[in-house]
PDB file of C-alpha atoms in Angstrom:
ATOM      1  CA  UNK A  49     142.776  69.111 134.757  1.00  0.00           C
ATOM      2  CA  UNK A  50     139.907  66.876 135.659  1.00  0.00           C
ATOM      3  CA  UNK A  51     140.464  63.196 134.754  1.00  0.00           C
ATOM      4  CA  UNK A  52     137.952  63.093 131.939  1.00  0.00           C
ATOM      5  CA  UNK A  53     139.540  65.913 130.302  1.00  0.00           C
ATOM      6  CA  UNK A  54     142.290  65.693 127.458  1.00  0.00           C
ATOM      7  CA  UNK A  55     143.966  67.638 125.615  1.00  0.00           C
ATOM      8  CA  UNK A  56     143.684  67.252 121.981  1.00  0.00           C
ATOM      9  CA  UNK A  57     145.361  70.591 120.476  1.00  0.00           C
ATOM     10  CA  UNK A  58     148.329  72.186 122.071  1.00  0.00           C
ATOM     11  CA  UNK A  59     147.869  75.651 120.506  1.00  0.00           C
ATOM     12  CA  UNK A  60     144.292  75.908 120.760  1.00  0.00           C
ATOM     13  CA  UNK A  61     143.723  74.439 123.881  1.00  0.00           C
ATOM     14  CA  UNK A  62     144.649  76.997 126.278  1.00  0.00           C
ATOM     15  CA  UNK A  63     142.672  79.563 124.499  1.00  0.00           C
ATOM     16  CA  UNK A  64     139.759  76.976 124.272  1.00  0.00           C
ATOM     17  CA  UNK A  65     140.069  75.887 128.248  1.00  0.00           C
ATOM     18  CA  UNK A  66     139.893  79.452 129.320  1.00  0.00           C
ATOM     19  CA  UNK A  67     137.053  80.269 126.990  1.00  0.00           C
ATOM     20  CA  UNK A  68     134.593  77.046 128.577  1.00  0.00           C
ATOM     21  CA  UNK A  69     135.873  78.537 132.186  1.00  0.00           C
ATOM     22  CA  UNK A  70     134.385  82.066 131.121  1.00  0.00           C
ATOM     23  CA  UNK A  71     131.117  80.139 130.145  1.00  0.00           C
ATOM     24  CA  UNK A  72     131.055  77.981 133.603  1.00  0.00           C
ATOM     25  CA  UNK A  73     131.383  81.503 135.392  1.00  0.00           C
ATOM     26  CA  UNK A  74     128.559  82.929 133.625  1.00  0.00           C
ATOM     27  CA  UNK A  75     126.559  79.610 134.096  1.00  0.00           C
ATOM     28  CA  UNK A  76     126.751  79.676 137.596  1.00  0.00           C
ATOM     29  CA  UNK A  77     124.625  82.894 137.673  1.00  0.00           C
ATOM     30  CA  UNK A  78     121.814  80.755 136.945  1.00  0.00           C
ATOM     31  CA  UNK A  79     120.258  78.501 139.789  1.00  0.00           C
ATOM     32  CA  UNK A  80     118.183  76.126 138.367  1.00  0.00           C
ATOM     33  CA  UNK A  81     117.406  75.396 134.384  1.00  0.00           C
ATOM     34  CA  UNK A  82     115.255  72.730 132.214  1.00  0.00           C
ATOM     35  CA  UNK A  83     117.187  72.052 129.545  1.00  0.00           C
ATOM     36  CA  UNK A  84     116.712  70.578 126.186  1.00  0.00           C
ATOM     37  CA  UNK A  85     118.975  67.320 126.175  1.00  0.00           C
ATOM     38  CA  UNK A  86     118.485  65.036 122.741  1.00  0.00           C
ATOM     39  CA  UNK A  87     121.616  63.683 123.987  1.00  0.00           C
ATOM     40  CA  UNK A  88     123.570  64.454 120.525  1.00  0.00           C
ATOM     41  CA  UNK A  89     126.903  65.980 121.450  1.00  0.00           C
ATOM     42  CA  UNK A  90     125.979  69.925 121.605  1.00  0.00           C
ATOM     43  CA  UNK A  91     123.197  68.941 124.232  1.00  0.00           C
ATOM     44  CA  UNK A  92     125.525  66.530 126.005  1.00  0.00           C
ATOM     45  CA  UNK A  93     128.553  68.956 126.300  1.00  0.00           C
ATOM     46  CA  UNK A  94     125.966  72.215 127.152  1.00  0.00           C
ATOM     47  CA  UNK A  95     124.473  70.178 130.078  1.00  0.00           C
ATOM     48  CA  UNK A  96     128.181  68.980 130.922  1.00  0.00           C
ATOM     49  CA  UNK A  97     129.218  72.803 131.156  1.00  0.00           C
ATOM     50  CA  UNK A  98     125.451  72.864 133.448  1.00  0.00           C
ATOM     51  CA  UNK A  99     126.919  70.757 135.668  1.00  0.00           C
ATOM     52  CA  UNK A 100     130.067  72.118 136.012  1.00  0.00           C
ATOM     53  CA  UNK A 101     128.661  75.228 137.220  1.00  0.00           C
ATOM     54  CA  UNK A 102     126.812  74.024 140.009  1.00  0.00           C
ATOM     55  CA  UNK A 103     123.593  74.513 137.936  1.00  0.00           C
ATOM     56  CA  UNK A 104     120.571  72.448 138.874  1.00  0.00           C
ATOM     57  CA  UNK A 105     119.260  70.797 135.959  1.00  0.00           C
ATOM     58  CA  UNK A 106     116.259  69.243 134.875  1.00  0.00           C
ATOM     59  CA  UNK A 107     116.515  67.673 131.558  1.00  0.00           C
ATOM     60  CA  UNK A 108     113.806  67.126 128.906  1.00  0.00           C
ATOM     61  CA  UNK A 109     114.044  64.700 125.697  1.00  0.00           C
ATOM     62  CA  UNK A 110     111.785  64.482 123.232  1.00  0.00           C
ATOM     63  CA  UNK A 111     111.970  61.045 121.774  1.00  0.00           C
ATOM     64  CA  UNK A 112     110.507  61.002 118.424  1.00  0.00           C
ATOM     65  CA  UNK A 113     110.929  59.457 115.418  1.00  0.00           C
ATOM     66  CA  UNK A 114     114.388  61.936 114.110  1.00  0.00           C
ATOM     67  CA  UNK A 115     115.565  61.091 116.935  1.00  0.00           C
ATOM     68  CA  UNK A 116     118.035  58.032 116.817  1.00  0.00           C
ATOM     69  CA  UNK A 117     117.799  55.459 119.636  1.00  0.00           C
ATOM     70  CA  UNK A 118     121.574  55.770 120.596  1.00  0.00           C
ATOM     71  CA  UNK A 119     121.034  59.398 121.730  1.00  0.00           C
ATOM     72  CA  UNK A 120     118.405  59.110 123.758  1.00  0.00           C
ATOM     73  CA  UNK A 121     119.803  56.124 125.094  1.00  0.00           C
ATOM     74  CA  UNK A 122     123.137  58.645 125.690  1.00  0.00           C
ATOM     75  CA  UNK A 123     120.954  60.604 127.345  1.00  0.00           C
ATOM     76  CA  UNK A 124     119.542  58.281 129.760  1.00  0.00           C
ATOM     77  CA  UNK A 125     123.178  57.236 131.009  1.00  0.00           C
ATOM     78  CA  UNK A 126     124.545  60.312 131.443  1.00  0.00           C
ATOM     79  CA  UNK A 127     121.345  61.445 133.661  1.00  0.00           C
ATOM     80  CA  UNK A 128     121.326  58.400 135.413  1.00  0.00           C
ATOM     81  CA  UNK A 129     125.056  58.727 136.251  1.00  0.00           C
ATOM     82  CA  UNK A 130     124.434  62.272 137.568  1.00  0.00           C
ATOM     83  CA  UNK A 131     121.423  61.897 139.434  1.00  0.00           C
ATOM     84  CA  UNK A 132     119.611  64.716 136.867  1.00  0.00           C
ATOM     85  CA  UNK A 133     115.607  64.834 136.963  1.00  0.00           C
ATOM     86  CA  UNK A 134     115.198  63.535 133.373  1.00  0.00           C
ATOM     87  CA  UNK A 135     111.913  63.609 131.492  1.00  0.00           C
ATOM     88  CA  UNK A 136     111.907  61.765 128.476  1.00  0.00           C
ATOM     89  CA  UNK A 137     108.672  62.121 126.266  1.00  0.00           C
ATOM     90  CA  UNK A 138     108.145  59.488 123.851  1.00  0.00           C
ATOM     91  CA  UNK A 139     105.797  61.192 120.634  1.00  0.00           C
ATOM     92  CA  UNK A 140     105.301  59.646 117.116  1.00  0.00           C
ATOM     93  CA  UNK A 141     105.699  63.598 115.803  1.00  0.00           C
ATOM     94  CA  UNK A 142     107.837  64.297 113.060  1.00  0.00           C
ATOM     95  CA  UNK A 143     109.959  66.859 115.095  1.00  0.00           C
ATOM     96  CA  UNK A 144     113.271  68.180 113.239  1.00  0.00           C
ATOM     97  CA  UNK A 145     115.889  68.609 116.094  1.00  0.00           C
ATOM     98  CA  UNK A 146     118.596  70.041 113.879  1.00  0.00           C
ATOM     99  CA  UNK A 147     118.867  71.965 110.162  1.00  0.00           C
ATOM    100  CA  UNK A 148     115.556  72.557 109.503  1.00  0.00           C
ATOM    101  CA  UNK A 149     114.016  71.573 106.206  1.00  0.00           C
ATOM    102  CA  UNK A 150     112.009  73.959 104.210  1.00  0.00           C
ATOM    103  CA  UNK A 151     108.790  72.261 103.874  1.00  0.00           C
ATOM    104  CA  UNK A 152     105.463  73.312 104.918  1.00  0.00           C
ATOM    105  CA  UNK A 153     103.546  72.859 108.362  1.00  0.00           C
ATOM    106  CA  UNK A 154     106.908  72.465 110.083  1.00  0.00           C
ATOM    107  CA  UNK A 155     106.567  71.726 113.944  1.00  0.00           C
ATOM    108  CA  UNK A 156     108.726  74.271 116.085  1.00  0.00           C
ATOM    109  CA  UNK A 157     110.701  71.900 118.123  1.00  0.00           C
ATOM    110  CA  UNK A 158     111.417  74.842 120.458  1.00  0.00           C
ATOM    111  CA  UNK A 159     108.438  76.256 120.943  1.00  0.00           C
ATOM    112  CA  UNK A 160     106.836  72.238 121.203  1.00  0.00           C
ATOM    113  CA  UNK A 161     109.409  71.318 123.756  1.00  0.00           C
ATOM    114  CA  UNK A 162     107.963  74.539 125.830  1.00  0.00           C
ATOM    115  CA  UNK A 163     104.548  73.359 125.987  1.00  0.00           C
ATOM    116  CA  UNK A 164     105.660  70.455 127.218  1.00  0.00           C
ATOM    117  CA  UNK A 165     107.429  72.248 130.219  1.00  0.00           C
ATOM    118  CA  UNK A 166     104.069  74.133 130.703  1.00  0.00           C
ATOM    119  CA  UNK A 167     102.771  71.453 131.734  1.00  0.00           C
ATOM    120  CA  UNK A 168     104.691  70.597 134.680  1.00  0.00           C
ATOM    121  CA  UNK A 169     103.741  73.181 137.438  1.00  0.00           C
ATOM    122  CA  UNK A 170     107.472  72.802 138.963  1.00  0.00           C
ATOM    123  CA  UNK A 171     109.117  74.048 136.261  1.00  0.00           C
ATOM    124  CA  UNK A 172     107.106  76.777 134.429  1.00  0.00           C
ATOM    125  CA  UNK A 173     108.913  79.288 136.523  1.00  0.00           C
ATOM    126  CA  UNK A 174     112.312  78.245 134.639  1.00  0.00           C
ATOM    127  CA  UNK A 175     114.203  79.359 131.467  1.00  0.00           C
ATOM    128  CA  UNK A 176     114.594  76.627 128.867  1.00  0.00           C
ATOM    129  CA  UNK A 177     118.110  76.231 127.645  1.00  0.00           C
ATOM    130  CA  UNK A 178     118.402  75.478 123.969  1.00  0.00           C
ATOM    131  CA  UNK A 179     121.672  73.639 123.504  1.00  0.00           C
ATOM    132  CA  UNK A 180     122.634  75.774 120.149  1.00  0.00           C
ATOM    133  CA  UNK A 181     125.529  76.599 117.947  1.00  0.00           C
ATOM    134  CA  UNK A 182     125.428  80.299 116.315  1.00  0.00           C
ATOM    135  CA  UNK A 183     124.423  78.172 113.475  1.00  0.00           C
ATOM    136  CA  UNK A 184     122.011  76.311 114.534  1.00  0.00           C
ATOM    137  CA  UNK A 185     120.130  79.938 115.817  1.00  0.00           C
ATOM    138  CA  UNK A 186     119.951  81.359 112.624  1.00  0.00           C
ATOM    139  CA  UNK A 187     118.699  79.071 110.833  1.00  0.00           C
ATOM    140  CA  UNK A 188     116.089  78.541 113.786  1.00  0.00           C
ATOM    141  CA  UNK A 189     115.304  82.562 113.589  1.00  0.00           C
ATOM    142  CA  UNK A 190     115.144  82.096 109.073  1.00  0.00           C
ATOM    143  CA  UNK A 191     112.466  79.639 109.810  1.00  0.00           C
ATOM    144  CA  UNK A 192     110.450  80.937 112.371  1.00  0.00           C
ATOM    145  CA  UNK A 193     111.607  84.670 112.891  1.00  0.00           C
ATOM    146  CA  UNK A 194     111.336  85.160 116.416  1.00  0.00           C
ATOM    147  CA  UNK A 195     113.199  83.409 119.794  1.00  0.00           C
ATOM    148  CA  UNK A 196     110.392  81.735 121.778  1.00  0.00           C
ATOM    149  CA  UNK A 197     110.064  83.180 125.654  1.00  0.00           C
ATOM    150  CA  UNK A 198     111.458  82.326 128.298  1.00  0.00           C
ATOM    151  CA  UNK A 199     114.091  80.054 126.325  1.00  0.00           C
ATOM    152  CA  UNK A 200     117.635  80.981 126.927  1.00  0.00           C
ATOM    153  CA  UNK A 201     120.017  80.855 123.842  1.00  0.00           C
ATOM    154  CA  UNK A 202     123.133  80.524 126.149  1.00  0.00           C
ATOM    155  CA  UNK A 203     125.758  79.088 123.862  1.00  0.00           C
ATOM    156  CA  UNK A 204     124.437  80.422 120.593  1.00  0.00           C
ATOM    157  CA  UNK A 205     124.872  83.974 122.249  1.00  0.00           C
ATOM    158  CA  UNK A 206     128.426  83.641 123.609  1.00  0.00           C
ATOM    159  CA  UNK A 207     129.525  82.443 120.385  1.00  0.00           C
ATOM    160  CA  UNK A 208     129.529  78.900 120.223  1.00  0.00           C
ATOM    161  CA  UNK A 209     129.958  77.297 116.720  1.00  0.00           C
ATOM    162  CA  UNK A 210     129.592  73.832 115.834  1.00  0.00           C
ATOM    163  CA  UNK A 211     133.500  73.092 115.709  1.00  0.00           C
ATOM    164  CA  UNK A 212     133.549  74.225 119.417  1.00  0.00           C
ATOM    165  CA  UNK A 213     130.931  72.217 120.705  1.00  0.00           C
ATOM    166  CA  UNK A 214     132.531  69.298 118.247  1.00  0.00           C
ATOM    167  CA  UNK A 215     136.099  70.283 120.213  1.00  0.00           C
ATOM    168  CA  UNK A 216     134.126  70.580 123.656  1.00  0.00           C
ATOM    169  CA  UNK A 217     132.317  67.106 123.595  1.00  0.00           C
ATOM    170  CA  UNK A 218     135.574  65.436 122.780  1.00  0.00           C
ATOM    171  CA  UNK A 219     137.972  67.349 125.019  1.00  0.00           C
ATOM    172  CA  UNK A 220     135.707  66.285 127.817  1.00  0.00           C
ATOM    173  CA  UNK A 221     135.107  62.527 126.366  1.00  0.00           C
ATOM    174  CA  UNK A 222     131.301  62.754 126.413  1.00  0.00           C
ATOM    175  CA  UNK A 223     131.381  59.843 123.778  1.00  0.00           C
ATOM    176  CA  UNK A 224     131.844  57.561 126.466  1.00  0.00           C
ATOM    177  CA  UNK A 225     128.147  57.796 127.494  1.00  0.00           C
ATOM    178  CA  UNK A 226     127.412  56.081 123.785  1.00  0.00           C
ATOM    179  CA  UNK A 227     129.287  55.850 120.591  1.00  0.00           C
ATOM    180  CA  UNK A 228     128.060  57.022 117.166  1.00  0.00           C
ATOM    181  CA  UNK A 229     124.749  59.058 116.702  1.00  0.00           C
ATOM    182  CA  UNK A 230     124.948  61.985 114.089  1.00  0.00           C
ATOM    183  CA  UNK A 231     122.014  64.188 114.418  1.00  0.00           C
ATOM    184  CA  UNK A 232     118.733  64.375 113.633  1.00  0.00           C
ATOM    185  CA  UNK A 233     118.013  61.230 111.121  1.00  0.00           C
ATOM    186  CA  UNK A 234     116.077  63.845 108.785  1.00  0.00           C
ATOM    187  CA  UNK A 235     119.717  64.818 107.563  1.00  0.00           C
ATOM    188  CA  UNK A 236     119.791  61.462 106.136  1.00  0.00           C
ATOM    189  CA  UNK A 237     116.963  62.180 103.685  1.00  0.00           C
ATOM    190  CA  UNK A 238     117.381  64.278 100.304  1.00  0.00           C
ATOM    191  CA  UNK A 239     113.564  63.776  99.567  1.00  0.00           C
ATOM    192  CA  UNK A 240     111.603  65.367 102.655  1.00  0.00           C
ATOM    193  CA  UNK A 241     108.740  63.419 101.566  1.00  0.00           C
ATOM    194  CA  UNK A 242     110.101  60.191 102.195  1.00  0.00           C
ATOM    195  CA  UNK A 243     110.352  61.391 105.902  1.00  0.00           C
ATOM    196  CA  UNK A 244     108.216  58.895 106.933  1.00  0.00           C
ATOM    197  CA  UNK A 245     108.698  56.753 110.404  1.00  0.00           C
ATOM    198  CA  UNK A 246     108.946  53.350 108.713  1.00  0.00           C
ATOM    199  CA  UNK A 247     111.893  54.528 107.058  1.00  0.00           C
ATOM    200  CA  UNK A 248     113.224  56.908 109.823  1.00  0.00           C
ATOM    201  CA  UNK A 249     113.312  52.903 112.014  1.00  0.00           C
ATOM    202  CA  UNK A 250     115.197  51.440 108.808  1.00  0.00           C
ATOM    203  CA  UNK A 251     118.192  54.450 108.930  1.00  0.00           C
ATOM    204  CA  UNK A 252     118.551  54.279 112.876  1.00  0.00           C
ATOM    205  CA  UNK A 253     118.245  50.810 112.997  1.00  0.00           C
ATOM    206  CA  UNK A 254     121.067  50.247 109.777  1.00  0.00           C
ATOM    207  CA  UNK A 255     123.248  52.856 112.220  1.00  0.00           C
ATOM    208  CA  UNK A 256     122.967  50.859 114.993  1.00  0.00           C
ATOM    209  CA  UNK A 257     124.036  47.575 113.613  1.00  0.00           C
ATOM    210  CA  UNK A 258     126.581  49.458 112.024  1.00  0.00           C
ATOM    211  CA  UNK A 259     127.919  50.595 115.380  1.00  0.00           C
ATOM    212  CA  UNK A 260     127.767  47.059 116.941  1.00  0.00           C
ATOM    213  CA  UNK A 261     129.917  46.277 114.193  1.00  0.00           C
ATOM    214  CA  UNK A 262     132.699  48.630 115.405  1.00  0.00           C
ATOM    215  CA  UNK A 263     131.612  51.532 112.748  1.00  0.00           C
ATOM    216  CA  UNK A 264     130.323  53.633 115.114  1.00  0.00           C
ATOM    217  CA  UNK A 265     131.027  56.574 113.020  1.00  0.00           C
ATOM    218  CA  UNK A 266     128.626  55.419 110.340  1.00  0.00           C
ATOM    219  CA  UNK A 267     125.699  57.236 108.251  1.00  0.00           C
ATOM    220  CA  UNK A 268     123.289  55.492 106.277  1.00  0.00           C
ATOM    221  CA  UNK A 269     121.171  58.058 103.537  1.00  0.00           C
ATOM    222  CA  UNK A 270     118.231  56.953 102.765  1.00  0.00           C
ATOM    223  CA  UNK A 271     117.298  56.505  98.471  1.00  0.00           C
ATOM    224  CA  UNK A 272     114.743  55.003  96.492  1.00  0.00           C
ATOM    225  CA  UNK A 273     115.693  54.331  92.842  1.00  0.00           C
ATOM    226  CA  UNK A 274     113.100  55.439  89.973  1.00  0.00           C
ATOM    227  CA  UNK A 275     110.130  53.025  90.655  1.00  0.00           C
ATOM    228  CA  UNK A 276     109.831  54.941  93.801  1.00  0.00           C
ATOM    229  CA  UNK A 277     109.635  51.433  95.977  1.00  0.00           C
ATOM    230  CA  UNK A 278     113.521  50.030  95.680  1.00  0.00           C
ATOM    231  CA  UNK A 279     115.488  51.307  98.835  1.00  0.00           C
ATOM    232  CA  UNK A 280     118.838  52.070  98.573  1.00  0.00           C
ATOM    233  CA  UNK A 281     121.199  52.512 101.919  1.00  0.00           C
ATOM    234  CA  UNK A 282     124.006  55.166 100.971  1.00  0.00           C
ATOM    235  CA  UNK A 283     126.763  53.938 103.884  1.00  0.00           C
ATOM    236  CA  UNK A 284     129.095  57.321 104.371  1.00  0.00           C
ATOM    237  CA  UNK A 285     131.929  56.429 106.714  1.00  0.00           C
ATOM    238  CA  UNK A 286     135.055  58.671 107.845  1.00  0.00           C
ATOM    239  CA  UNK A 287     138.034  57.636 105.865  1.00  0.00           C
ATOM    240  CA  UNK A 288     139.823  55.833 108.625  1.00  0.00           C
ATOM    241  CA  UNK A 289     136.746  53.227 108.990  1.00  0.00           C
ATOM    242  CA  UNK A 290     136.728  52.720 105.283  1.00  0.00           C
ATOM    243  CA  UNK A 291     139.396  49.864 104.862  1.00  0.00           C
ATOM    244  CA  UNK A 292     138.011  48.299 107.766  1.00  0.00           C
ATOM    245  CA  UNK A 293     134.226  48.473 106.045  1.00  0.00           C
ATOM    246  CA  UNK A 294     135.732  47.218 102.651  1.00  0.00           C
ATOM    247  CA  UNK A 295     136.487  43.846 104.322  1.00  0.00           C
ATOM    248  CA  UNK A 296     133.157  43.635 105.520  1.00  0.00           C
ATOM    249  CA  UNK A 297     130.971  44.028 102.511  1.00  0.00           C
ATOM    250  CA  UNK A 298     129.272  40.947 103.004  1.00  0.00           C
ATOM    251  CA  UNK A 299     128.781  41.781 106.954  1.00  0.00           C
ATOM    252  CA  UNK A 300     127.487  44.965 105.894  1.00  0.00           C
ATOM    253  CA  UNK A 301     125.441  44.199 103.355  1.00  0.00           C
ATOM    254  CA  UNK A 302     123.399  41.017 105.518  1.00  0.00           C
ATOM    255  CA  UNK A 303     123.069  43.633 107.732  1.00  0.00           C
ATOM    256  CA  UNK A 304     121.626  46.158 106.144  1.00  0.00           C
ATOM    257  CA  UNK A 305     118.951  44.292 104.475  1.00  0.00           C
ATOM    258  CA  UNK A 306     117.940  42.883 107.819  1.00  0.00           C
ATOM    259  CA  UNK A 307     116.687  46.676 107.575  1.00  0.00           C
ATOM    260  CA  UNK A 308     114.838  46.094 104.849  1.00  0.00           C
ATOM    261  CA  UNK A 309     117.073  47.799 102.490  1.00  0.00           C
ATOM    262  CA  UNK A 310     117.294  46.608  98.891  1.00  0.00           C
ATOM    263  CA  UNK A 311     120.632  47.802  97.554  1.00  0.00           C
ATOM    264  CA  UNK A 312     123.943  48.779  99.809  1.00  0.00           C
ATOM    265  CA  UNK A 313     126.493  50.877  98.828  1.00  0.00           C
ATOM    266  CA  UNK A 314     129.639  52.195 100.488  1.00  0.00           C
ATOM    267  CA  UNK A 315     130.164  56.099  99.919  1.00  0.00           C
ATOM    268  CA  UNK A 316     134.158  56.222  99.460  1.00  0.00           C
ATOM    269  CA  UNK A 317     133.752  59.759  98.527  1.00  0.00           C
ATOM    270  CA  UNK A 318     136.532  62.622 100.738  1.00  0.00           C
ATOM    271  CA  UNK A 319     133.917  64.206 103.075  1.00  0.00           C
ATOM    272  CA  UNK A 320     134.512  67.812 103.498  1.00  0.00           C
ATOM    273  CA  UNK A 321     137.322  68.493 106.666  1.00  0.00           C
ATOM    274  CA  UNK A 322     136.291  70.087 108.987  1.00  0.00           C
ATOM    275  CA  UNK A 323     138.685  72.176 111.871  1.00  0.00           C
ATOM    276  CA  UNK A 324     139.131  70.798 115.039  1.00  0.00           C
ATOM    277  CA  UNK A 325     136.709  67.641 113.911  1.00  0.00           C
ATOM    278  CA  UNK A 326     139.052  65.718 116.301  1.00  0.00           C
TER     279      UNK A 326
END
């Protein structure tokens, strides 16, 4: 077992270890691949398993505003460390990476990443890889009914769930390419309309100062109270960060409205368990 592998359930893991060998296998039938890398942990651990088969990769990020600043900074590292032709593609587009909202003139992010590879005469010839849990697919096909061409659903058809790619990233210790990051920053947002990028910065930046404060594990919802104009920063933490975030209310909240957030409040609710959320 490689040296940046660990083994984090006894009973699962041999089932698990010779499940990702059955993917690598059926990786290596493919040459060469652009794939979709936000650099949250399904992309990270899909372009680890790339790798691993021998695959050459040429990654694509779309850095917009959903997208937090410690992924694509992830992102960078890892294709730095590699040596992977990386393509990062900085847009001001509200682009929703992951659970889609239902609003109206939604932008595929699929089908937007694909022009973008259309572009580049090298790699039009190649399937994009979509780094996506079964999950992830169908809510993709509920909200736009059809699997773009050329765009290979790789994971998503072998049966990869969320909890595996959750097991996967940390089995293989893909966090050390950059601590916390938890999806697209839409999910932090109960009112789509407040999706705006203004407060998109205030969320990712409240994360990230969060993080250098050892709470790398930290989300910050976004709220406004009645008058529509007070902003309220909803801090949700896992419960063993929570003690450690009670002694730094103060910290926290000095912090936080250096984000321009009004009001701070600690969420010391039991978040749902999840298997295997190792």
């Amino acid at each position: 077992m490689g040296a940046n592998i660990v083994v984090l359930n006894q009973g699962y893991d041999h089932s698990f270890q010779a499940r990702e060998q059955l993917l690598i296998e059926r990786l290596a039938s493919f040459d060469e691949l652009v794939v979709s890398f936000s650099g949250r942990l399904e992309s990270c651990y899909s372009i680890e398993l790339c790798r691993a088969a021998g695959v050459k990769i040429h990654a694509i990020t779309l850095d917009n505003p959903t997208r937090s600043r410690s992924e694509v900074a992830r992102a960078r590292r890892y294709c730095q460390r590699y040596g992977i032709d990386h393509w990062v593609i900085k847009s001001d587009e509200i682009v929703f990476c992951d659970r889609l909202p239902n609003i109206e003139g939604l932008i595929d992010p699929v089908r937007r990443i694909g022009e973008y590879v259309q572009t580049r005469p090298e790699w039009t010839h190649l399937p994009l890889l979509v780094p996506a849990a079964v999950e992830e697919r169908d809510d993709y096909l509920a909200q736009f009914g059809s699997l773009p061409a050329n765009s290979i659903w790789f994971f998503a058809e072998n049966g990869l769930m969320r909890r595996d790619y959750r097991y996967g990233f940390n089995k293989r210790q893909l966090g050390r390419w950059g601590k916390g990051s938890n999806g697209c920053l839409s999910n932090r947002f109960t009112n789509p309309r407040q999706l705006e990028q203004r407060y998109l910065r205030m969320v990712d930046q409240a994360e990230q100062m969060l993080a250098d404060m050892g709470l790398d594990e930290a989300q910050v919802f976004f709220h406004t109270l009645c008058d529509c104009s007070t902003t309220l920063a909803r801090v949700r933490l896992p419960e063993h960060q929570r003690a450690q975030a009670f002694d730094m209310q103060s910290d926290i909240l000095s912090a936080l409205k250096g984000s321009k957030f009004d009001l701070v409040t600690l969420d010391m609710a039991q978040k749902e368990r999840h298997d295997l959320a190792i």
